mmCIF file of C-alpha atoms in Angstrom:
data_model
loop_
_atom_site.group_PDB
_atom_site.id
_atom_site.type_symbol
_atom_site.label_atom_id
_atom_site.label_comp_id
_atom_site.label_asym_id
_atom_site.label_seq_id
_atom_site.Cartn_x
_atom_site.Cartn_y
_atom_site.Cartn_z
ATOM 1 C CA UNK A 1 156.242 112.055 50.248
ATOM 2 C CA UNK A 2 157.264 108.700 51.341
ATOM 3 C CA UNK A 3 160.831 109.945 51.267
ATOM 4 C CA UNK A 4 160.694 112.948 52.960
ATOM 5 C CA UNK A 5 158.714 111.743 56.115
ATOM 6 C CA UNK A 6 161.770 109.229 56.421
ATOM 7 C CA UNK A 7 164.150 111.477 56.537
ATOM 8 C CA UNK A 8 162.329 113.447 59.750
ATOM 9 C CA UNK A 9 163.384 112.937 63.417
ATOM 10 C CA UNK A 10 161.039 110.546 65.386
ATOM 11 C CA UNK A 11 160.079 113.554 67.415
ATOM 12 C CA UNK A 12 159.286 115.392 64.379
ATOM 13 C CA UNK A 13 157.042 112.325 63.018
ATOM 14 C CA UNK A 14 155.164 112.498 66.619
ATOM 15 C CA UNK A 15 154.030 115.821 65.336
ATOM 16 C CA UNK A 16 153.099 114.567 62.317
ATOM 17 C CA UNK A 17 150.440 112.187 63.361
ATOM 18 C CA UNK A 18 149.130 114.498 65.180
ATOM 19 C CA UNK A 19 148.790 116.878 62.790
ATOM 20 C CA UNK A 20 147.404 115.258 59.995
ATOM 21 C CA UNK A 21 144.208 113.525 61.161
ATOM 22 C CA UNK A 22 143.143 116.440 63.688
ATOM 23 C CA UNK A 23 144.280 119.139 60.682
ATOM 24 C CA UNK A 24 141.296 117.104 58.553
ATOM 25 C CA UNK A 25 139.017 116.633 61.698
ATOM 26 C CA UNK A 26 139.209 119.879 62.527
ATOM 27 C CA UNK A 27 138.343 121.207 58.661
ATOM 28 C CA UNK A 28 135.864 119.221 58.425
ATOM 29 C CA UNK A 29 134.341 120.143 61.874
ATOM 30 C CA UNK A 30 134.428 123.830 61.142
ATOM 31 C CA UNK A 31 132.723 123.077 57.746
ATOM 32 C CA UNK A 32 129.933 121.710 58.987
ATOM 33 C CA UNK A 33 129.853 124.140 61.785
ATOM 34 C CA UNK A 34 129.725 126.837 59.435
ATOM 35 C CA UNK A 35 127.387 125.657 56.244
ATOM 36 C CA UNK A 36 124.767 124.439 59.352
ATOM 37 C CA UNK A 37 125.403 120.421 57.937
ATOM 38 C CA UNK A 38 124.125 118.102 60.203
ATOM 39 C CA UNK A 39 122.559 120.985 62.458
ATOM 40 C CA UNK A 40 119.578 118.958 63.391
ATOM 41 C CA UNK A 41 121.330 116.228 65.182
ATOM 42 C CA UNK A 42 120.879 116.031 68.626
ATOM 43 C CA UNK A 43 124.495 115.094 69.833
ATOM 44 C CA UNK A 44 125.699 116.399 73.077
ATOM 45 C CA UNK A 45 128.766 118.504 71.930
ATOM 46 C CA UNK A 46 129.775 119.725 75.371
ATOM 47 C CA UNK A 47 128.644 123.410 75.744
ATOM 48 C CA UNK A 48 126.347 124.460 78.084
ATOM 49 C CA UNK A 49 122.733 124.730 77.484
ATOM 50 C CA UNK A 50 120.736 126.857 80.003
ATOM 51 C CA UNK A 51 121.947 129.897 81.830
ATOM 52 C CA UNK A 52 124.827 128.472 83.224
ATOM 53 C CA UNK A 53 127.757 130.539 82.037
ATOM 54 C CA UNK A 54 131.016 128.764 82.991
ATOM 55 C CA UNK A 55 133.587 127.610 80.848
ATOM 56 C CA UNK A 56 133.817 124.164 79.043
ATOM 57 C CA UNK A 57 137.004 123.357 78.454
ATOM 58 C CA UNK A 58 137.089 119.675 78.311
ATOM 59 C CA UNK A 59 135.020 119.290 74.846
ATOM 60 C CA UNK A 60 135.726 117.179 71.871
ATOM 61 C CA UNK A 61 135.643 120.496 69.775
ATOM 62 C CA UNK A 62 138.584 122.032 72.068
ATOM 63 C CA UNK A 63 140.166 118.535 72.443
ATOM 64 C CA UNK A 64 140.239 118.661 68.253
ATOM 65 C CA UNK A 65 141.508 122.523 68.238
ATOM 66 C CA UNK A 66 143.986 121.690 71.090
ATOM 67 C CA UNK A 67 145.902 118.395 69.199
ATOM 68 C CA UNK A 68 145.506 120.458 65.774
ATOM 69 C CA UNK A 69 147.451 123.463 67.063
ATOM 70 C CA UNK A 70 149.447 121.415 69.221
ATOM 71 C CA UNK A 71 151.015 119.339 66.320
ATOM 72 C CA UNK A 72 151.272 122.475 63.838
ATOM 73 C CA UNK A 73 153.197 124.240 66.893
ATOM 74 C CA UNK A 74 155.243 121.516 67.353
ATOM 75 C CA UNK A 75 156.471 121.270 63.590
ATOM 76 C CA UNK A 76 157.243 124.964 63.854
ATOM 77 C CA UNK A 77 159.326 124.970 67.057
ATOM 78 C CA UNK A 78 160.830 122.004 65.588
ATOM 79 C CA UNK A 79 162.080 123.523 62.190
ATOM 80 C CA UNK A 80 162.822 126.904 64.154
ATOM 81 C CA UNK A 81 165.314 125.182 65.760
ATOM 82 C CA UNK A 82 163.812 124.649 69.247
ATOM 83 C CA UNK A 83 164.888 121.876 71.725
ATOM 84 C CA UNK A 84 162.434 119.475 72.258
ATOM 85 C CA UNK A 85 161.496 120.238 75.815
ATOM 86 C CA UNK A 86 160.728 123.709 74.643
ATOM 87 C CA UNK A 87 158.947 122.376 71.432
ATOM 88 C CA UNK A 88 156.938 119.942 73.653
ATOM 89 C CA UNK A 89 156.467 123.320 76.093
ATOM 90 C CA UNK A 90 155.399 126.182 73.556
ATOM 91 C CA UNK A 91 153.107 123.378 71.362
ATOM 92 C CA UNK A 92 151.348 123.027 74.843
ATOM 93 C CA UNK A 93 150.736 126.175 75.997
ATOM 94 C CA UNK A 94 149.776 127.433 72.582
ATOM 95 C CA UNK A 95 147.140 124.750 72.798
ATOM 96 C CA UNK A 96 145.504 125.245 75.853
ATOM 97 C CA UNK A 97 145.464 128.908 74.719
ATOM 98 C CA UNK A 98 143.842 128.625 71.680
ATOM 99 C CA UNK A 99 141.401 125.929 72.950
ATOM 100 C CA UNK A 100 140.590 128.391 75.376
ATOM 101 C CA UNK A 101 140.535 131.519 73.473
ATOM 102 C CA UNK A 102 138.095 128.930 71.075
ATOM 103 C CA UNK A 103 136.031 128.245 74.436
ATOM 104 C CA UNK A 104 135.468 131.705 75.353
ATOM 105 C CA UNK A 105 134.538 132.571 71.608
ATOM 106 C CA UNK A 106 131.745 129.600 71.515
ATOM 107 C CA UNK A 107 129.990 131.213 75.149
ATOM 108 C CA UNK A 108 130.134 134.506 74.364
ATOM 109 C CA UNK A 109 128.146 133.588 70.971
ATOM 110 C CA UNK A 110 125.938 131.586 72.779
ATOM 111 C CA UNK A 111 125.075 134.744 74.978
ATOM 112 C CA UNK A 112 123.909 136.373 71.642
ATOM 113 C CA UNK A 113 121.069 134.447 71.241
ATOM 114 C CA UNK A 114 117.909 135.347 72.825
ATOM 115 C CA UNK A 115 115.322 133.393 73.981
ATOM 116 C CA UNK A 116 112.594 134.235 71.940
ATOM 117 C CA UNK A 117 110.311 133.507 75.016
ATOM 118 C CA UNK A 118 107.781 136.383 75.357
ATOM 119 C CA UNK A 119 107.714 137.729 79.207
ATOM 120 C CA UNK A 120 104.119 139.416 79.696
ATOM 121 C CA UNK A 121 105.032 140.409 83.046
ATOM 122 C CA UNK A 122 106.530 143.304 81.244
ATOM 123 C CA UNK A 123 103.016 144.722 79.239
ATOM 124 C CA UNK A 124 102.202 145.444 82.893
ATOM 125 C CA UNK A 125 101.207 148.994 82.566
ATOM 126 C CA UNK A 126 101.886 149.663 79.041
ATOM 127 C CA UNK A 127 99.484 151.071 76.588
ATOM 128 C CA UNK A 128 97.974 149.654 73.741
ATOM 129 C CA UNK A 129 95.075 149.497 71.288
ATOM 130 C CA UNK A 130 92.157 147.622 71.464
ATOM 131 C CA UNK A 131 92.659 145.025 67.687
ATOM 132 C CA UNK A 132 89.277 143.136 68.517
ATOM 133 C CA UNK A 133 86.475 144.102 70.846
ATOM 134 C CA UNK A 134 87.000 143.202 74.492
ATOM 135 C CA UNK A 135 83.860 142.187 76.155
ATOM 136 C CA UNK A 136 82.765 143.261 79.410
ATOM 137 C CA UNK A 137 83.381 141.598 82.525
ATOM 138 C CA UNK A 138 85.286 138.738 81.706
ATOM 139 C CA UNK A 139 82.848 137.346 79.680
ATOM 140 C CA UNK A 140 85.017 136.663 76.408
ATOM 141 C CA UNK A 141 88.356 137.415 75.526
ATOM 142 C CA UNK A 142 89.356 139.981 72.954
ATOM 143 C CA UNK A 143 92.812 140.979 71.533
ATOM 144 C CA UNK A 144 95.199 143.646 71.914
ATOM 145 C CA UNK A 145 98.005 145.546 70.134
ATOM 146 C CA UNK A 146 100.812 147.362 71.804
ATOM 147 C CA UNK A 147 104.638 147.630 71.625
ATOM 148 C CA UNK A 148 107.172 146.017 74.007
ATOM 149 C CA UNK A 149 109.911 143.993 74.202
ATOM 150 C CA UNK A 150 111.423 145.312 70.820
ATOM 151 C CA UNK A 151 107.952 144.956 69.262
ATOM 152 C CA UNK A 152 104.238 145.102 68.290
ATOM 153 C CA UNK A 153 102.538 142.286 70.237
ATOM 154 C CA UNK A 154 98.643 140.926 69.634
ATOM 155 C CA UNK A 155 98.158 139.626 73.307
ATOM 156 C CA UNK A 156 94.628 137.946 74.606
ATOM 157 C CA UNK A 157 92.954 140.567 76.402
ATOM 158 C CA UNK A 158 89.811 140.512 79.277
ATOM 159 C CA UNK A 159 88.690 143.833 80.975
ATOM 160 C CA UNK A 160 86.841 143.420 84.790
ATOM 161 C CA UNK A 161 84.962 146.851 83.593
ATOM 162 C CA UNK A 162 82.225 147.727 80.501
ATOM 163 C CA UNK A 163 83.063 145.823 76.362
ATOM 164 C CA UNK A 164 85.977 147.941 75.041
ATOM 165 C CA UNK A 165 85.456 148.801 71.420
ATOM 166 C CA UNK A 166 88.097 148.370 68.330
ATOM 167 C CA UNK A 167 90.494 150.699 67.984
ATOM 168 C CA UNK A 168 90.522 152.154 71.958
ATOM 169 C CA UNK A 169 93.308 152.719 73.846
ATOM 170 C CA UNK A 170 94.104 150.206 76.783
ATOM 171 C CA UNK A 171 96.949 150.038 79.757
ATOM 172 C CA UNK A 172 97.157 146.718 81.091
ATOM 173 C CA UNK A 173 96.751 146.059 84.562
ATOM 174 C CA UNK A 174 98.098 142.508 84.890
ATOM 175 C CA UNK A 175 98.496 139.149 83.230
ATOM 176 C CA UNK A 176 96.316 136.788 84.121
ATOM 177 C CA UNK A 177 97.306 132.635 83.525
ATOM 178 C CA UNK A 178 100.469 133.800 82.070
ATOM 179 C CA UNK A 179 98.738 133.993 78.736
ATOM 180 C CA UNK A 180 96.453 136.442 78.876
ATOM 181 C CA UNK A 181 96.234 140.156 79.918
ATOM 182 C CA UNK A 182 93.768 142.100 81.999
ATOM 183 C CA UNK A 183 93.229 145.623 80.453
ATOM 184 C CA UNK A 184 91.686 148.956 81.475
ATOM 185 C CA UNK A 185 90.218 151.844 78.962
ATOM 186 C CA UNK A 186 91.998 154.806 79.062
ATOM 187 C CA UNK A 187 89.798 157.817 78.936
#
């Protein structure tokens, strides 16, 4: 090996050393991305957390994709027979491409994810069933079952009228402490 990488151009060797150590960074970064290694480190890798949707471009992920396909462009323009100003042209432009193809990859996924976070505000006037007995008046708290937000939710439940029984049907009329529901029998 020692002989061939002497025989390169100096502008060809640039490439190189670019290429070799952000090649292995950048395995070993999508490794560990993939398997989940490491994924309970709390290390601030540049994207956005929050609701903010813009685009992070300056990252050390993108600044590893970037010098990876930056150098491997290079060596290809280089043995296609490219001048270097067009080498040193294409192997940037390909770069900032990919690293922002990369970019818009890593928000989108991030727009997958849901919150998990369970918004009561939207049992308001569905209908459910009574899972343990309500008692009247506000004076204890019972549960109920119904179906929203893509499932079956037990929810604490009050009533401001007579103890709803096990197994009766409900329609809540608002949520109460963000927490807790205030329910209705339906007749």
């Amino acid at each position: 090996m020692e002989g061939w990488f002497s025989t390169i151009s100096a502008f060809e060797k640039i490439f190189w050393y670019f290429v070799i150590p952000f090649t292995v960074i950048f395995i070993i970064q999508t490794v560990i991305t993939f398997t989940g290694i490491g994924g309970d480190v709390d290390l601030d890798d540049g994207m956005l957390d929050g609701i903010d949707a813009s685009l992070p471009i300056f990252t050390l992920r993108n600044f590893i994709i970037f010098f990876t396909v930056f150098g491997w462009t290079g060596i290809a323009s280089i043995n296609a027979g490219f001048s270097k100003l067009a080498t040193i042209i294409v192997s940037v432009l390909l770069g900032m491409i990919v690293m922002f193809i990369v970019s818009s990859i890593f928000i989108f996924m991030s727009k997958l994810a849901e919150s998990g976070n369970l918004d009561l505000e939207a049992a308001v006037n569905c209908v459910g069933e009574v899972y343990l007995t309500i008692p009247e008046k506000r004076t204890g708290v019972g549960k109920v079952q119904m179906q929203f937000q893509g499932g079956v939710r037990e929810i604490d439940a009050v009533t401001d009228g007579e103890t709803i029984q096990t197994g009766d049907k409900i329609r809540v009329i608002k949520v109460i402490q963000n927490q807790m529901v205030l329910v209705e029998k339906i007749r």
